[in-house]
Short mmCIF file of C-alpha atoms in Angstrom, two decimals:
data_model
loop_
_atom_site.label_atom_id
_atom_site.label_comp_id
_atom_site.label_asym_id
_atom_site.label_seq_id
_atom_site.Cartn_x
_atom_site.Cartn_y
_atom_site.Cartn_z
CA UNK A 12 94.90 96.42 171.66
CA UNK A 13 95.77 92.58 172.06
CA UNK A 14 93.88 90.23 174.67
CA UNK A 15 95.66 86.68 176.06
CA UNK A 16 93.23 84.80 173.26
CA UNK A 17 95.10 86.03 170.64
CA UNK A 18 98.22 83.95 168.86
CA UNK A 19 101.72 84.92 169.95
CA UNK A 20 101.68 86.32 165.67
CA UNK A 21 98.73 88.62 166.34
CA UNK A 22 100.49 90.29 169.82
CA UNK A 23 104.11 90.59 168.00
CA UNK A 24 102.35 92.16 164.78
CA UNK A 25 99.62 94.79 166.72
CA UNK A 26 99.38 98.41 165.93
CA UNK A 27 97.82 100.92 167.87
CA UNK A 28 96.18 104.00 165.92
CA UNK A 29 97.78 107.57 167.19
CA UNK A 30 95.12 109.39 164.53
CA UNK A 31 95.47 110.70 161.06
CA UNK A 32 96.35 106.78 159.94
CA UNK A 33 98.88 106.54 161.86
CA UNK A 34 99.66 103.39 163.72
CA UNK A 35 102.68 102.43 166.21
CA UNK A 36 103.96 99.81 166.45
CA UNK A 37 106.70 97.33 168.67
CA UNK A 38 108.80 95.47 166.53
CA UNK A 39 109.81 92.24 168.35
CA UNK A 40 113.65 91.08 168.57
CA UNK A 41 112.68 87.49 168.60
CA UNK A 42 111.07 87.86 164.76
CA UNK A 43 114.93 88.60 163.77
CA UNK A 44 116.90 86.93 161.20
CA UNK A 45 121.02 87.82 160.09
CA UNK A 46 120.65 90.96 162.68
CA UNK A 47 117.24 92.72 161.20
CA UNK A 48 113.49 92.11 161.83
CA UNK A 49 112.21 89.66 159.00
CA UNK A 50 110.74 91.27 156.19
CA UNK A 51 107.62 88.67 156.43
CA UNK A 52 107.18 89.53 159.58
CA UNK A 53 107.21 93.54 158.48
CA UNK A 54 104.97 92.82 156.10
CA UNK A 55 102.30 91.39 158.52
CA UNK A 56 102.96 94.61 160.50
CA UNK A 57 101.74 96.66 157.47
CA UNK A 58 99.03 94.39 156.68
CA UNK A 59 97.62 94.48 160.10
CA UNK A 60 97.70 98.48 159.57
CA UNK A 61 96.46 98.86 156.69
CA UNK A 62 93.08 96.48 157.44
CA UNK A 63 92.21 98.77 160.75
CA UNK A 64 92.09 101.54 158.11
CA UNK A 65 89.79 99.63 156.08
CA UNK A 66 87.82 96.94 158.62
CA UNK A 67 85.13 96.45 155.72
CA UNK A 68 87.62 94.83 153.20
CA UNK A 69 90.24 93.68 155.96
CA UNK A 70 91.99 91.17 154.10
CA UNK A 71 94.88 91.70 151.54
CA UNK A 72 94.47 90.64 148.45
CA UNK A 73 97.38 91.92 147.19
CA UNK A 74 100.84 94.05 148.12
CA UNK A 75 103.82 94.89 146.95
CA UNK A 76 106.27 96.65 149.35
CA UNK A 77 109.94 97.36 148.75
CA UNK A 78 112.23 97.68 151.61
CA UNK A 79 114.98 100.56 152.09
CA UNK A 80 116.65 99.41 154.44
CA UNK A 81 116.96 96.87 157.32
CA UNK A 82 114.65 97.40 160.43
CA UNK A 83 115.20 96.50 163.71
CA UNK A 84 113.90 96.08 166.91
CA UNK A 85 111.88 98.43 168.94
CA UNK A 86 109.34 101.43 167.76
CA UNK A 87 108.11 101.90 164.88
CA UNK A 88 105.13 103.93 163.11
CA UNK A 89 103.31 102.76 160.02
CA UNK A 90 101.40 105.84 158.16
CA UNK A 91 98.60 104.50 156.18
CA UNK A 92 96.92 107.02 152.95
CA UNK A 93 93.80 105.45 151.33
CA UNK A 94 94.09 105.48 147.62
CA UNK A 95 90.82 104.68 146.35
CA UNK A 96 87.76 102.60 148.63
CA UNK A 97 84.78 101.13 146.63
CA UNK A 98 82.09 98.16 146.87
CA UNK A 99 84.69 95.42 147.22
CA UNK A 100 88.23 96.50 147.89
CA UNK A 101 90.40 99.32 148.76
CA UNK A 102 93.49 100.21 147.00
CA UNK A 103 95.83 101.75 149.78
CA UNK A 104 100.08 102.85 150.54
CA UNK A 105 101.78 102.41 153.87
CA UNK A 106 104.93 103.43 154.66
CA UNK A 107 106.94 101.99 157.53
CA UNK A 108 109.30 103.89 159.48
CA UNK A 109 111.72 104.30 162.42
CA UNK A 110 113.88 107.17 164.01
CA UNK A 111 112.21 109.34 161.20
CA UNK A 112 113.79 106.87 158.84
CA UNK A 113 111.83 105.63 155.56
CA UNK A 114 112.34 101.45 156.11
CA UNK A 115 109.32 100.06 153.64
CA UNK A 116 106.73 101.44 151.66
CA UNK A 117 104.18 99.23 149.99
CA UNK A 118 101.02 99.36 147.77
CA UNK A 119 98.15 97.25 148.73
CA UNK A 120 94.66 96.14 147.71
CA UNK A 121 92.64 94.75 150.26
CA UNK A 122 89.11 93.11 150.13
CA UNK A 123 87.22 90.51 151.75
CA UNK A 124 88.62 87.03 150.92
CA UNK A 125 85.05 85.33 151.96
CA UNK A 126 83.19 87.03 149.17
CA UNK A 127 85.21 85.84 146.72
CA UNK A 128 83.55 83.62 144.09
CA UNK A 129 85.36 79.50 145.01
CA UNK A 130 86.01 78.16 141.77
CA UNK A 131 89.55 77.04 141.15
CA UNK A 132 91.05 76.95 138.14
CA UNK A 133 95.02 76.20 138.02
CA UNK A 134 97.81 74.45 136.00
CA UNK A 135 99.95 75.16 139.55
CA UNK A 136 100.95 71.71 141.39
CA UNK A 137 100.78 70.99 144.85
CA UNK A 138 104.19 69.97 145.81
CA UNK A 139 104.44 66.49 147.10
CA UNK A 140 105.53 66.51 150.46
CA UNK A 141 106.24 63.91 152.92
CA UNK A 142 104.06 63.73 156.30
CA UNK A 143 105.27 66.31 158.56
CA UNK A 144 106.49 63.85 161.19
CA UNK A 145 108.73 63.17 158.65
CA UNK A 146 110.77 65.99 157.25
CA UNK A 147 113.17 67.72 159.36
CA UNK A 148 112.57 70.32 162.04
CA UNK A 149 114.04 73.88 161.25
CA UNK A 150 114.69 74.20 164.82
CA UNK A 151 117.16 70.87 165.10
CA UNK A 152 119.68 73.19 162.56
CA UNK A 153 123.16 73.94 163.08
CA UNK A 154 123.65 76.39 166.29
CA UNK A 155 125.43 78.57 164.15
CA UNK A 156 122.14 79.34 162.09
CA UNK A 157 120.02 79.49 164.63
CA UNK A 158 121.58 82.07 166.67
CA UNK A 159 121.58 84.08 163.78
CA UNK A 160 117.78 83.50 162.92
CA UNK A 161 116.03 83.79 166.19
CA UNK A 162 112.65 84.14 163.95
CA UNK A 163 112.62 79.77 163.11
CA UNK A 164 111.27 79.47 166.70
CA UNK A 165 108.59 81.45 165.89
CA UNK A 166 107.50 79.29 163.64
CA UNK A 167 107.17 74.95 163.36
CA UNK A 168 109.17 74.52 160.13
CA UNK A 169 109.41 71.14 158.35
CA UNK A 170 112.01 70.86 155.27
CA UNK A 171 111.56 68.15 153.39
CA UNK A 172 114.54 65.53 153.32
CA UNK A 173 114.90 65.92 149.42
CA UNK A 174 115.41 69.49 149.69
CA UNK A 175 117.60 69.82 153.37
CA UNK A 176 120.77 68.48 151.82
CA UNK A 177 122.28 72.34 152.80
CA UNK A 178 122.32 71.12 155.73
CA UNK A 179 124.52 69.03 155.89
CA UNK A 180 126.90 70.62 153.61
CA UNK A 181 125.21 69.32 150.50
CA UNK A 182 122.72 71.58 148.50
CA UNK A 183 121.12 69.62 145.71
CA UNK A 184 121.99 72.83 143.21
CA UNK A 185 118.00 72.96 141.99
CA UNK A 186 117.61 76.30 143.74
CA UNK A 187 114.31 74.35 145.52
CA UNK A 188 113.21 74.58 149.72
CA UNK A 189 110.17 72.78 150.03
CA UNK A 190 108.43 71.98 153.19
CA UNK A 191 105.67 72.77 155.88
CA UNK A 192 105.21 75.10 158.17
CA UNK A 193 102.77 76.50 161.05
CA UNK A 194 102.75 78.94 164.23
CA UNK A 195 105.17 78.03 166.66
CA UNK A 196 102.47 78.36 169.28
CA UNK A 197 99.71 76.05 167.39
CA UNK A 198 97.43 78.89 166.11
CA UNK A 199 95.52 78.06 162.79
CA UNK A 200 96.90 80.38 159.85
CA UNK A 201 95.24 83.71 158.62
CA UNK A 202 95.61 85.88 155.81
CA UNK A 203 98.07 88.14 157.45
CA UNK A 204 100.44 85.35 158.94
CA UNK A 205 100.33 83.81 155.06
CA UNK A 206 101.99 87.36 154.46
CA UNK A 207 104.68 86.50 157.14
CA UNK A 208 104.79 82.28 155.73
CA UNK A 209 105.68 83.71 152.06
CA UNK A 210 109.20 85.11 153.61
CA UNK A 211 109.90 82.37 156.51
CA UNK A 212 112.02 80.00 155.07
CA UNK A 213 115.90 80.25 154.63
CA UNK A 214 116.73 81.83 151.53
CA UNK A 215 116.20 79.52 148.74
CA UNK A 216 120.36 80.00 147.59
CA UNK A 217 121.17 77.87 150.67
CA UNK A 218 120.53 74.69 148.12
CA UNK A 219 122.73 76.21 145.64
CA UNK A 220 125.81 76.65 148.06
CA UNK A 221 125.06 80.18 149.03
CA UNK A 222 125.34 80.12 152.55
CA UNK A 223 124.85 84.14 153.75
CA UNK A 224 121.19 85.65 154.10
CA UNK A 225 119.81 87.86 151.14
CA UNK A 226 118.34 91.31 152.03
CA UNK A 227 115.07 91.76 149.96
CA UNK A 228 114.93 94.37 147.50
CA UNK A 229 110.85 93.90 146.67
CA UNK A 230 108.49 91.76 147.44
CA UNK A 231 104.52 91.11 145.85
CA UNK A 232 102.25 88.92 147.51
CA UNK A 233 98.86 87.62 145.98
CA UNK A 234 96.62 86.16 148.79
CA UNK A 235 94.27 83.57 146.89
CA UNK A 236 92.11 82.44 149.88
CA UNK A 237 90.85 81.88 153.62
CA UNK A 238 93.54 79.24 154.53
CA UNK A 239 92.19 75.74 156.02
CA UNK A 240 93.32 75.20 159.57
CA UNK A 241 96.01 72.79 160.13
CA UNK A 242 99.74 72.83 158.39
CA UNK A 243 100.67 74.84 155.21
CA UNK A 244 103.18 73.35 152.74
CA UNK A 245 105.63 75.35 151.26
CA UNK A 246 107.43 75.68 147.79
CA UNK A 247 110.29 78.19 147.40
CA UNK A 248 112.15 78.07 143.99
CA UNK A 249 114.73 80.45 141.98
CA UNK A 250 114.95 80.32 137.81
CA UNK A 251 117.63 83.29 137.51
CA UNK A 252 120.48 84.50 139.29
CA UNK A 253 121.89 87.54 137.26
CA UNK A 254 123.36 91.22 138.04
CA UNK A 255 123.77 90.08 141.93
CA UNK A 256 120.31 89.69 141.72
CA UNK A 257 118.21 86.31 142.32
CA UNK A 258 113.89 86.28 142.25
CA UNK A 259 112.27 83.87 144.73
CA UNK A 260 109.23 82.37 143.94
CA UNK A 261 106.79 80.78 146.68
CA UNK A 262 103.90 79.15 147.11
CA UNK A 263 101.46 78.33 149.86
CA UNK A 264 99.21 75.42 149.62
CA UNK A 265 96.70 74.92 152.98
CA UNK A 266 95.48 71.73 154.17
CA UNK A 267 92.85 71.36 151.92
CA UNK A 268 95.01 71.12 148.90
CA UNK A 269 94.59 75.08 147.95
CA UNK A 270 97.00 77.41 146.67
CA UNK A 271 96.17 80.26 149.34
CA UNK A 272 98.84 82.32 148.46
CA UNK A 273 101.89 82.98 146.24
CA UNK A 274 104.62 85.46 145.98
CA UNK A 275 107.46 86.50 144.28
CA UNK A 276 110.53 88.51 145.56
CA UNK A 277 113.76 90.20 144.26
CA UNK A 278 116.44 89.70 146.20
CA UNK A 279 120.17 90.85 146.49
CA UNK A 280 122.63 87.42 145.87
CA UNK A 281 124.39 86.69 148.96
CA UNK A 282 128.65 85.84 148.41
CA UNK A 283 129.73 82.21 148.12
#
């Protein structure tokens, strides 16, 4: 069930149990990118799922889910099996399917993000980003790309300058997006939408030259933290491109200078 208080996120991404842990679900057109529904966006899907099966530890901690082929708009079911439930957390699969077709299954633990003890200790570096007024709006792209990623209006995405030379025809070659981002429609962040932030941005092999989109193979997501409200800067990287393979790393740092979440996926290397 949704209600008109909720963010557009929380309406695109509801589930409705049908019994035995089953959950169905409407998978929106607009959350689309190179002709399938994001993978982020599935993810939040499955998350969303898999905490109504568990509302005592209903935030993911962390999940890995591999996807076996491209979804796309319309109905979909979610089947949810508990695993193991104790004090804290709850170790639980999902699968995600449509027209009897298998399209993600994923392995979860959830828990309760509040409880968790806040000290910090990290060698990680908050990227350092110019104001948000002053990188470049996603949405101002070329027409090209954004008919073919209807999901960046869904979202307020910032690249920074130093990392938007793709552009414009001229990717820097450090295989490095950086930048902010928020809900198109203004809503503060939650765990779930940090699921969907980890797998927003263009691939990260637009800045080395590689201009098609890249299917994910896997993705695992480690949620850290309750984000702060306000903006959440973004740092997207790749070390290895081998095999017609590449891994993307990213990282989510909140407004009050946290790492909130991190991720890393394998992806399939799109052709020069």
């Amino acid at each position: 069930m949704t209600d008109e208080t909720q963010s557009e996120f929380a309406h695109a991404t509801a589930v409705t149990p049908r019994g035995d842990a089953r959950f169905s679900a409407d998978l929106d057109a607009r959350w689309k990118v190179g002709g399938a529904v994001n993978g982020g966006y599935l993810l939040g899907v499955i998350g969303r799922a898999m905490a109504q099966t568990v509302p005592t530890t209903p935030d993911p901690l962390v999940i890995s889910a591999y996807y076996l082929g491209p979804s796309d708009s319309g109905p979909a079911e979610v089947a949810v099996r508990t695993i193991r439930t104790g004090r804290s957390s709850a170790t639980l699969g999902a699968d995600l399917s449509q027209a009897g077709q298998p399209k993600i299954t994923a392995l979860a633990t959830f828990g309760s993000l509040g409880a968790l003890p806040d000290d910090v200790a990290t060698s990680a570096q908050r990227p350092d980003l110019p104001d948000p007024d002053d990188c470049i709006p996603m949405a101002e792209g070329p027409q090209e790309f954004l008919d073919s990623a209807p999901v960046v209006f869904r979202y307020d995405m910032r690249l920074d300058p130093a990392t938007a030379g793709f552009a414009a025809g001229r990717p820097s070659g450090r295989g490095l997006l950086q930048g902010w981002i928020r809900l198109a429609d203004g809503a503060d962040p939650d765990p779930l939408a940090l699921l969907a932030f980890l797998d927003a941005f263009p691939p990260v092999m637009f800045d080395l030259g590689r201009f098609n989109w890249a299917p994910t193979m896997e993705l695992t997501a480690h949620v850290r933290a309750n984000p702060a409200p306000g903006w959440i800067g973004v740092k997207v990287q790749t070390r290895n491109i081998a095999g017609g393979m590449f891994e993307e790393d990213c990282e989510l740092w909140d407004s009050a200078g946290r790492l909130v979440a991190q991720s890393r996926q394998l992806a399939r290397q799109p052709r020069a």
